[in-house]
Amino acid sequence: MQSKLHDFIANVTVQVVERHLADGLENIFHEKRVRDLSDAEVTELAQDDPQVRAERHRLGAEREVLENAMVICRQIGMRPDLTPVSVTSTLSH
């Protein structure tokens, strides 16, 4: 019974999406409409939102910092003069 209900909900969802959201999509970027767009309109469509661009830049910089930190940690971890320290043995001394 649960499986049939799940299938019913999935089928209704697909039908609603196809009927109400997907209908007309072929006209949004119809070849003639795209060809008739001005250069400014094409640029606006293709361009990132300034906030999205700033967030992407910030995340890229953060990723670079984290990747550099990971390299440093790996280099430190490979030093033979450093051995893992147990927290419990450190607290008992």
Backbone as a printed PyTorch tensor [residue, N CA C, xyz], in Angstrom:
tensor([[[  0.8260,  -1.1980,   0.0000],
         [  0.0000,   0.0000,   0.0000],
         [  0.8720,   1.2650,   0.0000]],

        [[  1.9180,   1.2800,   0.8230],
         [  2.8050,   2.4280,   0.9160],
         [  3.4890,   2.6780,  -0.4290]],

        [[  3.8540,   1.6020,  -1.1150],
         [  4.5070,   1.6980,  -2.4160],
         [  3.5650,   2.3100,  -3.4500]],

        [[  2.3210,   1.9030,  -3.4350],
         [  1.3410,   2.4370,  -4.3820],
         [  1.0970,   3.9230,  -4.1330]],

        [[  1.0410,   4.3130,  -2.8730],
         [  0.8600,   5.7240,  -2.5300],
         [  2.0550,   6.5410,  -3.0130]],

        [[  3.2360,   6.0200,  -2.7910],
         [  4.4600,   6.6980,  -3.2320],
         [  4.4430,   6.8730,  -4.7520]],

        [[  4.0920,   5.8070,  -5.4870],
         [  4.0300,   5.8730,  -6.9500],
         [  2.9840,   6.8820,  -7.4170]],

        [[  1.8280,   6.9020,  -6.7460],
         [  0.7680,   7.8420,  -7.1040],
         [  1.2450,   9.2820,  -6.9410]],

        [[  1.8700,   9.5730,  -5.8110],
         [  2.3550,  10.9340,  -5.5350],
         [  3.4200,  11.3220,  -6.5560]],

        [[  4.3220,  10.4030,  -6.8760],
         [  5.3660,  10.6790,  -7.8610],
         [  4.7580,  10.9620,  -9.2240]],

        [[  3.7780,  10.1670,  -9.6330],
         [  3.1370,  10.3700, -10.9430],
         [  2.4030,  11.6980, -11.0200]],

        [[  1.6680,  12.0480,  -9.9770],
         [  0.9460,  13.3230,  -9.9600],
         [  1.9370,  14.4830, -10.0090]],

        [[  2.9990,  14.3690,  -9.2630],
         [  4.0140,  15.4250,  -9.2450],
         [  4.5970,  15.6340, -10.6330]],

        [[  4.9610,  14.5640, -11.3120],
         [  5.5290,  14.6610, -12.6620],
         [  4.5200,  15.3140, -13.6060]],

        [[  3.2710,  14.9100, -13.5290],
         [  2.2460,  15.4740, -14.4150],
         [  2.0620,  16.9690, -14.1710]],

        [[  2.0460,  17.3680, -12.9180],
         [  1.8710,  18.7870, -12.5910],
         [  3.0550,  19.5970, -13.0990]],

        [[  4.2470,  19.0960, -12.8510],
         [  5.4440,  19.8000, -13.3060],
         [  5.4310,  19.9240, -14.8230]],

        [[  5.1740,  18.8250, -15.5230],
         [  5.1620,  18.8720, -16.9750],
         [  4.0820,  19.8180, -17.5030]],

        [[  2.9210,  19.7680, -16.9120],
         [  1.8050,  20.5680, -17.4270],
         [  1.9640,  22.0530, -17.1250]],

        [[  2.3840,  22.3840, -15.9210],
         [  2.3490,  23.7810, -15.5090],
         [  3.6940,  24.4890, -15.5420]],

        [[  4.7510,  23.7730, -15.3780],
         [  6.0610,  24.4220, -15.3560],
         [  6.8240,  24.2680, -16.6610]],

        [[  6.7240,  23.1280, -17.2980],
         [  7.5080,  22.8680, -18.4960],
         [  6.8300,  23.3620, -19.7640]],

        [[  5.4980,  23.4580, -19.7640],
         [  4.8060,  23.9380, -20.9620],
         [  5.2740,  25.3450, -21.3090]],

        [[  5.6460,  25.5340, -22.5470],
         [  6.0730,  26.8540, -23.0050],
         [  7.5570,  27.1060, -22.8880]],

        [[  8.3040,  26.2050, -22.2730],
         [  9.7470,  26.4260, -22.1550],
         [ 10.4320,  26.5150, -23.5130]],

        [[  9.8890,  25.7860, -24.5000],
         [ 10.5140,  25.8000, -25.8270],
         [ 10.4420,  27.1820, -26.4610]],

        [[  9.5210,  28.0240, -25.9860],
         [  9.3990,  29.3750, -26.5430],
         [ 10.2870,  30.3910, -25.8370]],

        [[ 10.7370,  30.0600, -24.6500],
         [ 11.5400,  31.0230, -23.8990],
         [ 12.8490,  31.3180, -24.6130]],

        [[ 13.5200,  30.2660, -25.0640],
         [ 14.7780,  30.4530, -25.7650],
         [ 14.6720,  29.9710, -27.2100]],

        [[ 13.5690,  30.3220, -27.8210],
         [ 13.3830,  29.9880, -29.2290],
         [ 14.4760,  30.6870, -30.0330]],

        [[ 14.9650,  30.0110, -31.0550],
         [ 16.1020,  30.5080, -31.8450],
         [ 15.8940,  31.9380, -32.3280]],

        [[ 14.7270,  32.2280, -32.8620],
         [ 14.4740,  33.5760, -33.3920],
         [ 14.4830,  34.6140, -32.2750]],

        [[ 13.8940,  34.2770, -31.1330],
         [ 13.8790,  35.2310, -30.0050],
         [ 15.2890,  35.5080, -29.5230]],

        [[ 16.1220,  34.4810, -29.4470],
         [ 17.5060,  34.6680, -28.9900],
         [ 18.2770,  35.5080, -30.0030]],

        [[ 18.0670,  35.2370, -31.2740],
         [ 18.7680,  35.9760, -32.3250],
         [ 18.3750,  37.4480, -32.3160]],

        [[ 17.1530,  37.7360, -31.9110],
         [ 16.6680,  39.1190, -31.8990],
         [ 17.0790,  39.9010, -30.6470]],

        [[ 17.6900,  39.2360, -29.6790],
         [ 18.1190,  39.9290, -28.4590],
         [ 19.2650,  40.8830, -28.7690]],

        [[ 19.2710,  42.0130, -28.0820],
         [ 20.3890,  42.9480, -28.2270],
         [ 21.6040,  42.4010, -27.4850]],

        [[ 22.7660,  42.9510, -27.7680],
         [ 23.9880,  42.5270, -27.0740],
         [ 23.8620,  42.7370, -25.5690]],

        [[ 23.2270,  43.8330, -25.1770],
         [ 23.0520,  44.1180, -23.7470],
         [ 22.1600,  43.0680, -23.0960]],

        [[ 21.1090,  42.6280, -23.7870],
         [ 20.2090,  41.6160, -23.2420],
         [ 20.9130,  40.2610, -23.1120]],

        [[ 21.7050,  39.9100, -24.1110],
         [ 22.4580,  38.6550, -24.0470],
         [ 23.4450,  38.7010, -22.8970]],

        [[ 24.1410,  39.8120, -22.7390],
         [ 25.0970,  39.9660, -21.6410],
         [ 24.3950,  39.8520, -20.3010]],

        [[ 23.2460,  40.4780, -20.1690],
         [ 22.4930,  40.4190, -18.9090],
         [ 22.0470,  38.9970, -18.5820]],

        [[ 21.6090,  38.2610, -19.5970],
         [ 21.1870,  36.8780, -19.3830],
         [ 22.3560,  35.9800, -18.9820]],

        [[ 23.5000,  36.2050, -19.6030],
         [ 24.6470,  35.3200, -19.3860],
         [ 25.4630,  35.7040, -18.1570]],

        [[ 25.3210,  36.9070, -17.6990],
         [ 26.1440,  37.4290, -16.6120],
         [ 25.6670,  36.9530, -15.2510]],

        [[ 26.6260,  36.6870, -14.3670],
         [ 26.2940,  36.3290, -12.9920],
         [ 25.7540,  37.5280, -12.2370]],

        [[ 24.9190,  37.2460, -11.2830],
         [ 24.4610,  38.2620, -10.3510],
         [ 25.6920,  38.7170,  -9.5520]],

        [[ 25.8560,  40.0120,  -9.3190],
         [ 27.0430,  40.4850,  -8.5830],
         [ 27.2220,  39.8190,  -7.2110]],

        [[ 26.1250,  39.5470,  -6.5110],
         [ 26.2340,  38.8810,  -5.2060],
         [ 26.7280,  37.4530,  -5.3690]],

        [[ 26.2630,  36.7600,  -6.3950],
         [ 26.7090,  35.3890,  -6.6540],
         [ 28.1900,  35.3910,  -7.0110]],

        [[ 28.6050,  36.3400,  -7.8360],
         [ 30.0070,  36.4550,  -8.2250],
         [ 30.8900,  36.7170,  -6.9970]],

        [[ 30.4570,  37.6140,  -6.1200],
         [ 31.2290,  37.9260,  -4.9130],
         [ 31.3210,  36.7040,  -3.9940]],

        [[ 30.2060,  35.9720,  -3.8490],
         [ 30.2000,  34.7680,  -3.0090],
         [ 31.1160,  33.6980,  -3.6030]],

        [[ 31.0920,  33.5360,  -4.9260],
         [ 31.9700,  32.5650,  -5.5760],
         [ 33.4440,  32.9320,  -5.3460]],

        [[ 33.7460,  34.2120,  -5.4380],
         [ 35.1190,  34.6740,  -5.2100],
         [ 35.5380,  34.4150,  -3.7590]],

        [[ 34.6380,  34.7360,  -2.8190],
         [ 34.9480,  34.5190,  -1.4020],
         [ 35.1640,  33.0380,  -1.1170]],

        [[ 34.2990,  32.1960,  -1.6450],
         [ 34.4280,  30.7590,  -1.4140],
         [ 35.6930,  30.2020,  -2.0610]],

        [[ 36.0540,  30.7280,  -3.2230],
         [ 37.2920,  30.2970,  -3.8760],
         [ 38.5080,  30.6400,  -3.0330]],

        [[ 38.5150,  31.8390,  -2.4660],
         [ 39.6290,  32.2480,  -1.6040],
         [ 39.6750,  31.3950,  -0.3420]],

        [[ 38.5120,  31.1080,   0.2290],
         [ 38.4450,  30.2610,   1.4220],
         [ 38.9310,  28.8470,   1.1060]],

        [[ 38.5500,  28.3440,  -0.0370],
         [ 38.9970,  27.0050,  -0.4440],
         [ 40.5170,  26.9670,  -0.5850]],

        [[ 41.0730,  27.9970,  -1.1770],
         [ 42.5280,  28.0500,  -1.3450],
         [ 43.2340,  28.0490,   0.0040]],

        [[ 42.7280,  28.8100,   0.9580],
         [ 43.3180,  28.8430,   2.3000],
         [ 43.2450,  27.4590,   2.9430]],

        [[ 42.0910,  26.8040,   2.8190],
         [ 41.9200,  25.4800,   3.4240],
         [ 42.8130,  24.4330,   2.7460]],

        [[ 42.9560,  24.5180,   1.4280],
         [ 43.8340,  23.5770,   0.7300],
         [ 45.2910,  23.7790,   1.1390]],

        [[ 45.7110,  25.0380,   1.2930],
         [ 47.0690,  25.3170,   1.7540],
         [ 47.2810,  24.8010,   3.1710]],

        [[ 46.2820,  24.9650,   4.0290],
         [ 46.3770,  24.4640,   5.3970],
         [ 46.4930,  22.9400,   5.4060]],

        [[ 45.7660,  22.2850,   4.5190],
         [ 45.8190,  20.8330,   4.4320],
         [ 47.2200,  20.3700,   4.0170]],

        [[ 47.8330,  21.0560,   3.0760],
         [ 49.1990,  20.7180,   2.6450],
         [ 50.1640,  20.8670,   3.8140]],

        [[ 50.0320,  21.9540,   4.5600],
         [ 50.9120,  22.1820,   5.7080],
         [ 50.7090,  21.0930,   6.7520]],

        [[ 49.4710,  20.7400,   7.0430],
         [ 49.1950,  19.6860,   8.0270],
         [ 49.7810,  18.3520,   7.5860]],

        [[ 49.6860,  18.0570,   6.3050],
         [ 50.2640,  16.8030,   5.8050],
         [ 51.7790,  16.8170,   5.9320]],

        [[ 52.3880,  17.9500,   5.6600],
         [ 53.8410,  18.0510,   5.7800],
         [ 54.2680,  17.8640,   7.2340]],

        [[ 53.5550,  18.4730,   8.1440],
         [ 53.8660,  18.3190,   9.5740],
         [ 53.6450,  16.8830,  10.0040]],

        [[ 52.5900,  16.2670,   9.5180],
         [ 52.2840,  14.8860,   9.8800],
         [ 53.3310,  13.8990,   9.3950]],

        [[ 54.0830,  14.2630,   8.3960],
         [ 55.0950,  13.3640,   7.8450],
         [ 56.4550,  13.5210,   8.5350]],

        [[ 56.5880,  14.4820,   9.4290],
         [ 57.8700,  14.6770,  10.1170],
         [ 58.1130,  13.5180,  11.0810]],

        [[ 59.2730,  12.8820,  10.9690],
         [ 59.5600,  11.7330,  11.8340],
         [ 59.7710,  12.1170,  13.3020]],

        [[ 60.1230,  13.3680,  13.5700],
         [ 60.3620,  13.7830,  14.9520],
         [ 59.0710,  14.0690,  15.7110]],

        [[ 57.9530,  14.0420,  15.0190],
         [ 56.6710,  14.2680,  15.6710],
         [ 55.9160,  12.9510,  15.7350]],

        [[ 55.4330,  12.6260,  16.9030],
         [ 54.6370,  11.4140,  17.0600],
         [ 53.2910,  11.8000,  17.6340]],

        [[ 52.2800,  11.0170,  17.3680],
         [ 50.9600,  11.3350,  17.9230],
         [ 51.0080,  11.3480,  19.4500]],

        [[ 50.3100,  12.2780,  20.0340],
         [ 50.2570,  12.4010,  21.4870],
         [ 48.8630,  12.0400,  21.9360]],

        [[ 48.7740,  11.1910,  22.9220],
         [ 47.4850,  10.8110,  23.4680],
         [ 47.0290,  11.8910,  24.4250]],

        [[ 45.7970,  12.2930,  24.3190],
         [ 45.2490,  13.3380,  25.1960],
         [ 45.2340,  12.8630,  26.6430]],

        [[ 44.9010,  11.5990,  26.8610],
         [ 44.8310,  11.0920,  28.2270],
         [ 46.1970,  11.0470,  28.8790]],

        [[ 47.2450,  10.7120,  28.1130],
         [ 48.5970,  10.6640,  28.7240],
         [ 49.0860,  12.0700,  29.0210]],

        [[ 48.6790,  13.0460,  28.2400],
         [ 49.0790,  14.4220,  28.4900],
         [ 48.3940,  14.9650,  29.7360]],

        [[ 47.1560,  14.6160,  29.9530],
         [ 46.4140,  15.1180,  31.1080],
         [ 46.8750,  14.4820,  32.4220]],

        [[ 47.4150,  13.2720,  32.3920],
         [ 47.8050,  12.5990,  33.6190],
         [ 49.1580,  13.0690,  34.1290]],

        [[ 49.9310,  13.7880,  33.3380],
         [ 51.2560,  14.2540,  33.7980],
         [ 51.2010,  15.5840,  34.4060]]])
